[in-house]
mmCIF file of C-alpha atoms in Angstrom:
data_model
loop_
_atom_site.group_PDB
_atom_site.id
_atom_site.type_symbol
_atom_site.label_atom_id
_atom_site.label_comp_id
_atom_site.label_asym_id
_atom_site.label_seq_id
_atom_site.Cartn_x
_atom_site.Cartn_y
_atom_site.Cartn_z
ATOM 1 C CA UNK F 1 131.030 -154.151 212.513
ATOM 2 C CA UNK F 2 128.657 -154.797 214.790
ATOM 3 C CA UNK F 3 125.721 -157.324 214.526
ATOM 4 C CA UNK F 4 121.991 -156.911 216.125
ATOM 5 C CA UNK F 5 119.455 -159.879 216.407
ATOM 6 C CA UNK F 6 115.892 -158.725 215.339
ATOM 7 C CA UNK F 7 112.566 -160.507 215.700
ATOM 8 C CA UNK F 8 109.349 -158.728 215.222
ATOM 9 C CA UNK F 9 107.555 -161.357 217.431
ATOM 10 C CA UNK F 10 105.364 -162.424 214.393
ATOM 11 C CA UNK F 11 102.258 -164.343 214.656
ATOM 12 C CA UNK F 12 102.432 -166.794 211.875
ATOM 13 C CA UNK F 13 99.244 -168.870 212.842
ATOM 14 C CA UNK F 14 96.833 -167.682 210.291
ATOM 15 C CA UNK F 15 94.282 -168.676 207.786
ATOM 16 C CA UNK F 16 94.897 -169.009 204.204
ATOM 17 C CA UNK F 17 95.271 -165.505 202.922
ATOM 18 C CA UNK F 18 92.400 -165.600 200.483
ATOM 19 C CA UNK F 19 90.416 -165.548 203.644
ATOM 20 C CA UNK F 20 91.076 -162.305 204.729
ATOM 21 C CA UNK F 21 91.249 -158.734 203.328
ATOM 22 C CA UNK F 22 94.791 -157.531 204.683
ATOM 23 C CA UNK F 23 96.751 -159.189 207.288
ATOM 24 C CA UNK F 24 97.440 -155.563 208.968
ATOM 25 C CA UNK F 25 94.969 -153.004 210.585
ATOM 26 C CA UNK F 26 91.753 -155.111 209.725
ATOM 27 C CA UNK F 27 93.048 -158.972 210.773
ATOM 28 C CA UNK F 28 90.064 -159.974 213.559
ATOM 29 C CA UNK F 29 91.947 -160.564 216.605
ATOM 30 C CA UNK F 30 89.992 -163.834 217.118
ATOM 31 C CA UNK F 31 92.424 -165.267 214.991
ATOM 32 C CA UNK F 32 94.497 -164.847 218.065
ATOM 33 C CA UNK F 33 95.313 -167.080 220.193
ATOM 34 C CA UNK F 34 96.507 -165.799 223.799
ATOM 35 C CA UNK F 35 97.919 -168.985 224.813
ATOM 36 C CA UNK F 36 100.064 -169.397 221.579
ATOM 37 C CA UNK F 37 100.874 -165.874 221.906
ATOM 38 C CA UNK F 38 102.352 -166.362 225.314
ATOM 39 C CA UNK F 39 104.583 -169.028 224.164
ATOM 40 C CA UNK F 40 105.512 -166.849 221.563
ATOM 41 C CA UNK F 41 106.739 -164.149 223.658
ATOM 42 C CA UNK F 42 108.789 -166.860 226.018
ATOM 43 C CA UNK F 43 110.520 -168.076 222.975
ATOM 44 C CA UNK F 44 110.801 -164.621 221.195
ATOM 45 C CA UNK F 45 112.960 -163.436 224.933
ATOM 46 C CA UNK F 46 115.074 -166.322 224.630
ATOM 47 C CA UNK F 47 116.315 -166.151 221.474
ATOM 48 C CA UNK F 48 117.406 -162.613 222.834
ATOM 49 C CA UNK F 49 119.400 -163.469 225.128
ATOM 50 C CA UNK F 50 120.670 -166.582 223.384
ATOM 51 C CA UNK F 51 121.897 -163.719 220.803
ATOM 52 C CA UNK F 52 123.505 -161.821 223.808
ATOM 53 C CA UNK F 53 124.988 -165.218 225.122
ATOM 54 C CA UNK F 54 126.781 -165.211 221.594
ATOM 55 C CA UNK F 55 128.246 -161.899 221.689
ATOM 56 C CA UNK F 56 125.168 -160.137 219.341
ATOM 57 C CA UNK F 57 123.371 -157.032 220.474
ATOM 58 C CA UNK F 58 119.547 -156.977 220.858
ATOM 59 C CA UNK F 59 117.014 -155.249 218.693
ATOM 60 C CA UNK F 60 113.290 -154.856 218.634
ATOM 61 C CA UNK F 61 110.562 -152.535 217.500
ATOM 62 C CA UNK F 62 107.061 -152.253 217.538
ATOM 63 C CA UNK F 63 103.881 -152.252 215.003
ATOM 64 C CA UNK F 64 99.988 -152.002 215.566
ATOM 65 C CA UNK F 65 96.887 -154.002 214.672
ATOM 66 C CA UNK F 66 99.357 -156.536 212.440
ATOM 67 C CA UNK F 67 100.336 -160.246 212.880
ATOM 68 C CA UNK F 68 103.424 -159.338 211.402
ATOM 69 C CA UNK F 69 104.821 -158.071 214.671
ATOM 70 C CA UNK F 70 102.973 -158.715 217.733
ATOM 71 C CA UNK F 71 104.693 -156.033 219.952
ATOM 72 C CA UNK F 72 102.698 -153.191 219.934
ATOM 73 C CA UNK F 73 104.350 -151.824 223.367
ATOM 74 C CA UNK F 74 107.926 -152.154 222.543
ATOM 75 C CA UNK F 75 109.288 -150.093 225.340
ATOM 76 C CA UNK F 76 107.333 -152.841 227.720
ATOM 77 C CA UNK F 77 109.370 -155.706 225.707
ATOM 78 C CA UNK F 78 112.921 -153.533 226.347
ATOM 79 C CA UNK F 79 111.843 -153.171 229.595
ATOM 80 C CA UNK F 80 111.929 -156.735 230.648
ATOM 81 C CA UNK F 81 115.189 -157.522 228.204
ATOM 82 C CA UNK F 82 116.868 -154.627 230.386
ATOM 83 C CA UNK F 83 116.165 -156.290 233.335
ATOM 84 C CA UNK F 84 117.029 -160.153 231.656
ATOM 85 C CA UNK F 85 119.988 -159.345 229.725
ATOM 86 C CA UNK F 86 123.314 -158.145 230.941
ATOM 87 C CA UNK F 87 125.710 -156.464 229.000
ATOM 88 C CA UNK F 88 124.005 -156.242 225.345
ATOM 89 C CA UNK F 89 123.464 -152.873 223.577
ATOM 90 C CA UNK F 90 119.560 -152.337 223.689
ATOM 91 C CA UNK F 91 117.934 -151.043 220.379
ATOM 92 C CA UNK F 92 114.742 -150.095 220.044
ATOM 93 C CA UNK F 93 113.917 -149.414 216.540
ATOM 94 C CA UNK F 94 111.703 -147.884 217.314
ATOM 95 C CA UNK F 95 109.168 -145.326 218.597
ATOM 96 C CA UNK F 96 107.195 -144.106 216.151
ATOM 97 C CA UNK F 97 107.004 -140.711 217.560
ATOM 98 C CA UNK F 98 104.646 -138.902 214.692
ATOM 99 C CA UNK F 99 101.825 -140.979 216.232
ATOM 100 C CA UNK F 100 102.241 -140.724 219.977
ATOM 101 C CA UNK F 101 101.049 -137.834 221.373
ATOM 102 C CA UNK F 102 102.863 -137.300 224.029
ATOM 103 C CA UNK F 103 106.686 -137.038 223.323
ATOM 104 C CA UNK F 104 107.810 -136.173 226.729
ATOM 105 C CA UNK F 105 106.072 -139.654 227.961
ATOM 106 C CA UNK F 106 108.480 -141.141 225.463
ATOM 107 C CA UNK F 107 111.430 -139.428 226.938
ATOM 108 C CA UNK F 108 110.285 -140.273 230.627
ATOM 109 C CA UNK F 109 110.406 -144.049 229.346
ATOM 110 C CA UNK F 110 113.808 -144.255 227.409
ATOM 111 C CA UNK F 111 115.556 -142.624 230.226
ATOM 112 C CA UNK F 112 113.906 -145.274 232.463
ATOM 113 C CA UNK F 113 115.136 -148.052 230.527
ATOM 114 C CA UNK F 114 118.514 -146.405 230.015
ATOM 115 C CA UNK F 115 118.856 -146.254 233.894
ATOM 116 C CA UNK F 116 117.441 -149.842 234.361
ATOM 117 C CA UNK F 117 119.879 -151.101 231.650
ATOM 118 C CA UNK F 118 122.588 -149.364 233.297
ATOM 119 C CA UNK F 119 122.950 -147.347 230.209
ATOM 120 C CA UNK F 120 122.508 -149.817 227.405
ATOM 121 C CA UNK F 121 119.922 -148.355 225.533
ATOM 122 C CA UNK F 122 119.918 -147.254 221.968
ATOM 123 C CA UNK F 123 117.007 -145.008 221.117
ATOM 124 C CA UNK F 124 115.540 -145.213 217.658
ATOM 125 C CA UNK F 125 112.792 -143.292 216.255
ATOM 126 C CA UNK F 126 110.724 -143.670 213.519
ATOM 127 C CA UNK F 127 107.880 -141.683 211.322
ATOM 128 C CA UNK F 128 105.769 -144.764 211.379
ATOM 129 C CA UNK F 129 104.830 -146.956 208.523
ATOM 130 C CA UNK F 130 101.708 -145.936 206.277
ATOM 131 C CA UNK F 131 99.494 -148.824 207.649
ATOM 132 C CA UNK F 132 99.169 -147.841 211.090
ATOM 133 C CA UNK F 133 97.882 -144.309 210.488
ATOM 134 C CA UNK F 134 94.277 -145.497 210.879
ATOM 135 C CA UNK F 135 95.077 -147.559 213.673
ATOM 136 C CA UNK F 136 96.833 -144.251 215.559
ATOM 137 C CA UNK F 137 93.886 -142.062 214.377
ATOM 138 C CA UNK F 138 96.360 -139.982 213.071
ATOM 139 C CA UNK F 139 96.774 -137.481 210.381
ATOM 140 C CA UNK F 140 98.870 -138.569 207.596
ATOM 141 C CA UNK F 141 99.831 -135.148 206.653
ATOM 142 C CA UNK F 142 102.610 -133.363 207.889
ATOM 143 C CA UNK F 143 104.093 -136.329 209.573
ATOM 144 C CA UNK F 144 107.680 -135.648 209.032
ATOM 145 C CA UNK F 145 107.053 -132.130 210.748
ATOM 146 C CA UNK F 146 105.838 -133.972 213.742
ATOM 147 C CA UNK F 147 108.487 -136.610 213.725
ATOM 148 C CA UNK F 148 111.475 -133.926 214.220
ATOM 149 C CA UNK F 149 109.367 -131.710 216.366
ATOM 150 C CA UNK F 150 108.906 -134.705 218.946
ATOM 151 C CA UNK F 151 112.310 -135.885 218.576
ATOM 152 C CA UNK F 152 113.955 -132.303 219.063
ATOM 153 C CA UNK F 153 111.834 -132.125 222.314
ATOM 154 C CA UNK F 154 112.678 -135.669 223.352
ATOM 155 C CA UNK F 155 116.666 -134.784 223.205
ATOM 156 C CA UNK F 156 115.869 -131.435 224.980
ATOM 157 C CA UNK F 157 113.914 -133.368 227.630
ATOM 158 C CA UNK F 158 116.985 -135.640 228.014
ATOM 159 C CA UNK F 159 119.695 -133.041 228.358
ATOM 160 C CA UNK F 160 117.869 -130.207 230.436
ATOM 161 C CA UNK F 161 118.970 -130.588 234.082
ATOM 162 C CA UNK F 162 118.072 -127.291 235.734
ATOM 163 C CA UNK F 163 113.939 -127.405 236.303
ATOM 164 C CA UNK F 164 111.073 -127.311 234.513
ATOM 165 C CA UNK F 165 111.016 -125.599 231.098
ATOM 166 C CA UNK F 166 108.039 -125.048 228.555
ATOM 167 C CA UNK F 167 107.477 -125.931 225.010
ATOM 168 C CA UNK F 168 105.274 -124.381 222.627
ATOM 169 C CA UNK F 169 105.478 -126.102 219.043
ATOM 170 C CA UNK F 170 103.413 -125.970 216.387
ATOM 171 C CA UNK F 171 102.014 -129.610 217.381
ATOM 172 C CA UNK F 172 103.228 -130.108 220.727
ATOM 173 C CA UNK F 173 102.348 -127.934 223.799
ATOM 174 C CA UNK F 174 103.861 -128.496 227.531
ATOM 175 C CA UNK F 175 104.149 -126.129 230.059
ATOM 176 C CA UNK F 176 106.388 -127.908 232.614
ATOM 177 C CA UNK F 177 108.814 -130.620 231.708
ATOM 178 C CA UNK F 178 111.154 -131.907 234.138
ATOM 179 C CA UNK F 179 111.611 -135.614 233.502
ATOM 180 C CA UNK F 180 113.009 -138.022 236.509
ATOM 181 C CA UNK F 181 114.870 -139.966 236.098
ATOM 182 C CA UNK F 182 117.180 -138.869 233.733
ATOM 183 C CA UNK F 183 119.311 -140.852 231.555
ATOM 184 C CA UNK F 184 122.526 -142.273 232.357
ATOM 185 C CA UNK F 185 124.352 -141.645 229.059
ATOM 186 C CA UNK F 186 125.530 -138.483 228.879
ATOM 187 C CA UNK F 187 124.381 -136.310 226.789
ATOM 188 C CA UNK F 188 122.127 -138.729 226.334
ATOM 189 C CA UNK F 189 121.448 -142.138 224.707
ATOM 190 C CA UNK F 190 122.339 -142.567 221.153
ATOM 191 C CA UNK F 191 119.676 -141.585 219.005
ATOM 192 C CA UNK F 192 119.069 -143.891 215.560
ATOM 193 C CA UNK F 193 116.303 -142.786 213.333
ATOM 194 C CA UNK F 194 115.147 -145.004 210.248
ATOM 195 C CA UNK F 195 114.582 -143.411 206.776
ATOM 196 C CA UNK F 196 114.040 -144.783 203.399
ATOM 197 C CA UNK F 197 114.324 -141.181 201.278
ATOM 198 C CA UNK F 198 117.593 -139.460 200.134
ATOM 199 C CA UNK F 199 116.096 -135.920 201.632
ATOM 200 C CA UNK F 200 114.740 -137.964 205.158
ATOM 201 C CA UNK F 201 118.812 -139.355 205.214
ATOM 202 C CA UNK F 202 120.188 -136.102 204.858
ATOM 203 C CA UNK F 203 118.318 -134.772 207.629
ATOM 204 C CA UNK F 204 119.227 -137.448 209.781
ATOM 205 C CA UNK F 205 122.912 -136.530 208.692
ATOM 206 C CA UNK F 206 122.570 -132.881 209.642
ATOM 207 C CA UNK F 207 121.712 -134.045 212.933
ATOM 208 C CA UNK F 208 124.801 -136.768 213.088
ATOM 209 C CA UNK F 209 122.141 -139.383 214.459
ATOM 210 C CA UNK F 210 122.907 -143.240 213.494
ATOM 211 C CA UNK F 211 121.214 -143.483 210.017
ATOM 212 C CA UNK F 212 119.365 -147.526 209.401
ATOM 213 C CA UNK F 213 117.260 -148.823 206.299
ATOM 214 C CA UNK F 214 115.695 -151.774 206.043
ATOM 215 C CA UNK F 215 115.640 -154.132 203.023
ATOM 216 C CA UNK F 216 116.515 -151.740 200.413
ATOM 217 C CA UNK F 217 118.409 -153.514 198.308
ATOM 218 C CA UNK F 218 121.613 -152.338 196.813
ATOM 219 C CA UNK F 219 121.115 -149.107 194.754
ATOM 220 C CA UNK F 220 118.486 -147.765 197.053
ATOM 221 C CA UNK F 221 120.583 -148.305 199.962
ATOM 222 C CA UNK F 222 123.419 -146.273 198.174
ATOM 223 C CA UNK F 223 121.265 -143.115 197.204
ATOM 224 C CA UNK F 224 120.273 -143.057 201.158
ATOM 225 C CA UNK F 225 123.580 -143.521 202.382
ATOM 226 C CA UNK F 226 124.518 -140.681 200.174
ATOM 227 C CA UNK F 227 122.040 -138.517 201.085
ATOM 228 C CA UNK F 228 123.133 -139.321 205.072
ATOM 229 C CA UNK F 229 127.052 -138.176 203.687
ATOM 230 C CA UNK F 230 125.577 -135.177 202.194
ATOM 231 C CA UNK F 231 123.695 -133.675 204.943
ATOM 232 C CA UNK F 232 126.243 -134.728 207.076
ATOM 233 C CA UNK F 233 128.768 -132.739 205.193
ATOM 234 C CA UNK F 234 126.483 -129.705 204.780
ATOM 235 C CA UNK F 235 125.854 -129.451 208.364
ATOM 236 C CA UNK F 236 129.760 -128.820 208.952
ATOM 237 C CA UNK F 237 130.409 -131.965 210.687
ATOM 238 C CA UNK F 238 133.184 -132.670 208.230
ATOM 239 C CA UNK F 239 134.405 -134.987 205.170
ATOM 240 C CA UNK F 240 134.574 -138.470 206.888
ATOM 241 C CA UNK F 241 131.359 -139.787 208.197
ATOM 242 C CA UNK F 242 131.897 -142.554 210.759
ATOM 243 C CA UNK F 243 131.195 -145.839 209.739
ATOM 244 C CA UNK F 244 129.098 -146.301 213.057
ATOM 245 C CA UNK F 245 126.658 -144.070 211.752
ATOM 246 C CA UNK F 246 125.054 -146.118 209.406
ATOM 247 C CA UNK F 247 123.092 -149.237 209.755
ATOM 248 C CA UNK F 248 121.400 -152.019 207.461
ATOM 249 C CA UNK F 249 118.813 -154.437 208.042
ATOM 250 C CA UNK F 250 118.186 -157.739 206.184
ATOM 251 C CA UNK F 251 117.053 -161.145 206.348
ATOM 252 C CA UNK F 252 119.949 -163.548 207.409
ATOM 253 C CA UNK F 253 120.311 -167.015 207.794
ATOM 254 C CA UNK F 254 123.647 -168.961 207.747
ATOM 255 C CA UNK F 255 123.696 -173.022 207.855
ATOM 256 C CA UNK F 256 126.443 -175.348 207.759
ATOM 257 C CA UNK F 257 125.309 -176.178 204.375
ATOM 258 C CA UNK F 258 123.625 -174.496 201.631
ATOM 259 C CA UNK F 259 120.745 -176.528 201.623
ATOM 260 C CA UNK F 260 120.065 -176.097 205.364
ATOM 261 C CA UNK F 261 120.715 -172.471 205.037
ATOM 262 C CA UNK F 262 118.202 -172.223 202.220
ATOM 263 C CA UNK F 263 115.835 -173.827 204.035
ATOM 264 C CA UNK F 264 115.828 -171.424 206.859
ATOM 265 C CA UNK F 265 115.632 -168.622 204.474
ATOM 266 C CA UNK F 266 112.297 -169.762 202.750
ATOM 267 C CA UNK F 267 110.859 -169.635 206.573
ATOM 268 C CA UNK F 268 112.115 -165.985 206.983
ATOM 269 C CA UNK F 269 110.728 -164.957 203.778
ATOM 270 C CA UNK F 270 107.133 -165.418 205.439
ATOM 271 C CA UNK F 271 107.887 -161.685 206.723
ATOM 272 C CA UNK F 272 107.978 -160.594 202.640
ATOM 273 C CA UNK F 273 105.395 -163.292 200.926
ATOM 274 C CA UNK F 274 102.776 -162.765 204.053
ATOM 275 C CA UNK F 275 102.413 -158.943 203.863
ATOM 276 C CA UNK F 276 99.297 -158.498 202.254
ATOM 277 C CA UNK F 277 97.896 -154.891 202.339
ATOM 278 C CA UNK F 278 95.256 -153.081 200.134
ATOM 279 C CA UNK F 279 96.523 -149.819 198.961
ATOM 280 C CA UNK F 280 93.992 -147.835 200.736
ATOM 281 C CA UNK F 281 95.967 -149.186 203.881
ATOM 282 C CA UNK F 282 99.498 -148.390 202.157
ATOM 283 C CA UNK F 283 98.822 -144.928 200.794
ATOM 284 C CA UNK F 284 96.394 -143.002 203.045
ATOM 285 C CA UNK F 285 96.152 -139.636 201.261
ATOM 286 C CA UNK F 286 98.492 -137.161 202.429
ATOM 287 C CA UNK F 287 101.159 -139.547 203.767
ATOM 288 C CA UNK F 288 103.473 -139.455 200.606
ATOM 289 C CA UNK F 289 104.596 -136.430 198.751
ATOM 290 C CA UNK F 290 102.814 -135.483 195.589
ATOM 291 C CA UNK F 291 105.889 -136.319 193.165
ATOM 292 C CA UNK F 292 105.962 -139.871 194.480
ATOM 293 C CA UNK F 293 102.207 -140.237 194.523
ATOM 294 C CA UNK F 294 102.796 -139.377 190.517
ATOM 295 C CA UNK F 295 105.145 -141.918 189.796
ATOM 296 C CA UNK F 296 102.450 -144.489 191.620
ATOM 297 C CA UNK F 297 99.944 -143.156 189.010
ATOM 298 C CA UNK F 298 101.985 -143.983 186.183
ATOM 299 C CA UNK F 299 102.950 -147.494 187.586
ATOM 300 C CA UNK F 300 106.506 -146.678 188.629
ATOM 301 C CA UNK F 301 106.075 -148.121 192.086
ATOM 302 C CA UNK F 302 103.640 -150.867 193.703
ATOM 303 C CA UNK F 303 102.792 -150.058 197.368
ATOM 304 C CA UNK F 304 100.673 -152.894 197.423
ATOM 305 C CA UNK F 305 104.075 -155.361 197.454
ATOM 306 C CA UNK F 306 106.467 -152.762 199.405
ATOM 307 C CA UNK F 307 109.055 -155.972 198.274
ATOM 308 C CA UNK F 308 108.049 -157.389 194.628
ATOM 309 C CA UNK F 309 107.612 -160.717 193.643
ATOM 310 C CA UNK F 310 111.478 -161.575 192.952
ATOM 311 C CA UNK F 311 111.991 -161.099 196.605
ATOM 312 C CA UNK F 312 110.071 -163.567 197.657
ATOM 313 C CA UNK F 313 112.260 -165.985 196.392
ATOM 314 C CA UNK F 314 115.801 -167.169 198.464
ATOM 315 C CA UNK F 315 117.796 -166.417 195.196
ATOM 316 C CA UNK F 316 115.845 -163.507 194.533
ATOM 317 C CA UNK F 317 116.228 -161.999 197.565
ATOM 318 C CA UNK F 318 119.999 -162.387 197.848
ATOM 319 C CA UNK F 319 120.381 -160.940 194.529
ATOM 320 C CA UNK F 320 118.086 -158.300 195.574
ATOM 321 C CA UNK F 321 120.462 -157.479 198.438
ATOM 322 C CA UNK F 322 117.488 -158.423 200.959
ATOM 323 C CA UNK F 323 118.593 -161.356 202.206
ATOM 324 C CA UNK F 324 122.015 -162.431 202.840
ATOM 325 C CA UNK F 325 121.833 -166.781 203.158
ATOM 326 C CA UNK F 326 124.129 -169.567 202.883
ATOM 327 C CA UNK F 327 127.175 -171.286 204.435
ATOM 328 C CA UNK F 328 129.384 -168.872 206.407
ATOM 329 C CA UNK F 329 131.542 -168.428 203.148
ATOM 330 C CA UNK F 330 128.542 -167.326 200.759
ATOM 331 C CA UNK F 331 126.865 -164.941 203.387
ATOM 332 C CA UNK F 332 130.343 -163.796 204.028
ATOM 333 C CA UNK F 333 130.721 -162.935 200.087
ATOM 334 C CA UNK F 334 127.065 -161.587 199.913
ATOM 335 C CA UNK F 335 127.472 -158.924 203.038
ATOM 336 C CA UNK F 336 130.739 -158.125 201.608
ATOM 337 C CA UNK F 337 129.601 -157.562 197.975
ATOM 338 C CA UNK F 338 126.584 -155.033 199.629
ATOM 339 C CA UNK F 339 128.756 -153.528 201.663
ATOM 340 C CA UNK F 340 131.187 -152.221 199.103
ATOM 341 C CA UNK F 341 128.198 -151.149 196.672
ATOM 342 C CA UNK F 342 126.635 -149.085 199.266
ATOM 343 C CA UNK F 343 129.729 -147.541 200.868
ATOM 344 C CA UNK F 344 129.736 -149.396 203.836
ATOM 345 C CA UNK F 345 128.090 -149.417 207.152
ATOM 346 C CA UNK F 346 128.787 -150.103 210.774
ATOM 347 C CA UNK F 347 125.779 -151.782 211.732
ATOM 348 C CA UNK F 348 124.535 -155.268 210.646
ATOM 349 C CA UNK F 349 120.755 -155.513 211.582
ATOM 350 C CA UNK F 350 119.650 -159.124 211.278
ATOM 351 C CA UNK F 351 116.122 -159.906 211.135
ATOM 352 C CA UNK F 352 116.815 -163.891 212.190
ATOM 353 C CA UNK F 353 113.335 -165.140 212.866
ATOM 354 C CA UNK F 354 110.434 -164.426 211.322
ATOM 355 C CA UNK F 355 107.200 -166.764 210.454
ATOM 356 C CA UNK F 356 107.531 -170.264 210.764
ATOM 357 C CA UNK F 357 111.371 -170.425 211.424
ATOM 358 C CA UNK F 358 111.215 -172.366 214.707
ATOM 359 C CA UNK F 359 113.109 -171.984 218.073
ATOM 360 C CA UNK F 360 115.582 -174.568 217.333
ATOM 361 C CA UNK F 361 116.209 -173.532 213.773
ATOM 362 C CA UNK F 362 116.630 -170.096 214.732
ATOM 363 C CA UNK F 363 119.020 -170.492 217.310
ATOM 364 C CA UNK F 364 121.144 -172.584 215.119
ATOM 365 C CA UNK F 365 120.950 -169.619 212.714
ATOM 366 C CA UNK F 366 122.197 -167.053 215.431
ATOM 367 C CA UNK F 367 124.940 -169.416 216.369
ATOM 368 C CA UNK F 368 126.272 -170.210 213.000
ATOM 369 C CA UNK F 369 126.293 -166.341 212.218
ATOM 370 C CA UNK F 370 127.769 -165.377 215.503
ATOM 371 C CA UNK F 371 130.464 -168.113 215.692
ATOM 372 C CA UNK F 372 131.493 -168.464 211.921
ATOM 373 C CA UNK F 373 130.710 -165.183 210.251
ATOM 374 C CA UNK F 374 130.857 -162.206 212.745
ATOM 375 C CA UNK F 375 134.258 -162.750 214.209
ATOM 376 C CA UNK F 376 135.490 -162.436 210.260
ATOM 377 C CA UNK F 377 133.119 -159.421 209.903
ATOM 378 C CA UNK F 378 134.501 -157.833 212.828
ATOM 379 C CA UNK F 379 138.274 -158.002 211.559
ATOM 380 C CA UNK F 380 137.431 -157.178 207.912
ATOM 381 C CA UNK F 381 135.682 -154.004 208.578
ATOM 382 C CA UNK F 382 136.974 -152.338 211.733
ATOM 383 C CA UNK F 383 134.863 -149.156 213.775
ATOM 384 C CA UNK F 384 137.893 -146.982 212.348
ATOM 385 C CA UNK F 385 136.626 -146.997 208.496
ATOM 386 C CA UNK F 386 134.659 -144.110 207.287
ATOM 387 C CA UNK F 387 131.504 -144.242 205.213
ATOM 388 C CA UNK F 388 132.067 -143.852 201.538
ATOM 389 C CA UNK F 389 135.376 -145.695 201.604
ATOM 390 C CA UNK F 390 135.664 -148.850 199.622
ATOM 391 C CA UNK F 391 138.644 -150.631 200.164
ATOM 392 C CA UNK F 392 139.430 -153.681 198.393
ATOM 393 C CA UNK F 393 139.388 -156.602 200.937
ATOM 394 C CA UNK F 394 139.903 -160.154 199.951
ATOM 395 C CA UNK F 395 137.783 -162.939 201.660
ATOM 396 C CA UNK F 396 138.379 -166.470 201.561
#
């Protein structure tokens, strides 16, 4: 198993939630203090580099017009980390390409990062969350189609080496494409896609890309992975799905005592408890399929709170499989329980910093995981495993 340290670069210094309608899209930026923001960027970069020193890989993402993630241009942060880091793999998860107007520019940026990092890029792509349709001035209808056309074009940009070619698609039109530089990794950097539906996962599996899912707990993650395996097999890729094709992202905090771990985990839960967003940002018309909107109208799902009140507590989030927290032995057992329930995964994407978890506590959590849990995970779950095989492993 490979572990990745993940931070959304949150800006937590906000007024009481009753003073604003939404933490995303409409929160006035007068609240943002650039001096505090600069200090936060410094510490977040330091934490990524400490994770690298501890043998953990680096992951980052981007969001827009939100205090939950003050990294609106992840390729810029990735460029800084490409130069500052030395050996960690660099995962961007990811580029919201359905909202980007120029996929060719994305291909150029990622190729440059791959060269700058000497071939350490892991290139992730996402459809984009509903809150960012309005900030992107984008159309919520047919986002999946735009996403896949853009991704196919990006891969062609990386793999076409014989001079300019043209692209005339449904959503994107380019007369002469011939990117410089081209990536170091051949035929192209590893591609990741984040999805939360079984149909989307099946499409990722059919392409053979790495499937990532975030805070989806036990049963939902299991269904997503089953969708991926179905798509993989129906595309003729064979029966066995390599374990490194699947990734799971969770909040993680490890302490030498349960009390210290729970104190850190409580601060990580800011990511869940602060996510105040009204329905008109959470579900713009056309973003969700009609069937899903019917379920919403019947009260089956709650788009205002994506995670639910149960997951706003440490114990509730642990039970839901969205948080792994406790002593090293406890965290190992929690991960093992989740891993076996969903059929296995080869990447653990660790949100190890959020909200008011300060630098020293963040570093403590990184080091405790890297030194006390990670070696045991790698021994229990080697890269040679295949997805869907749940061997009984005794964990002390």
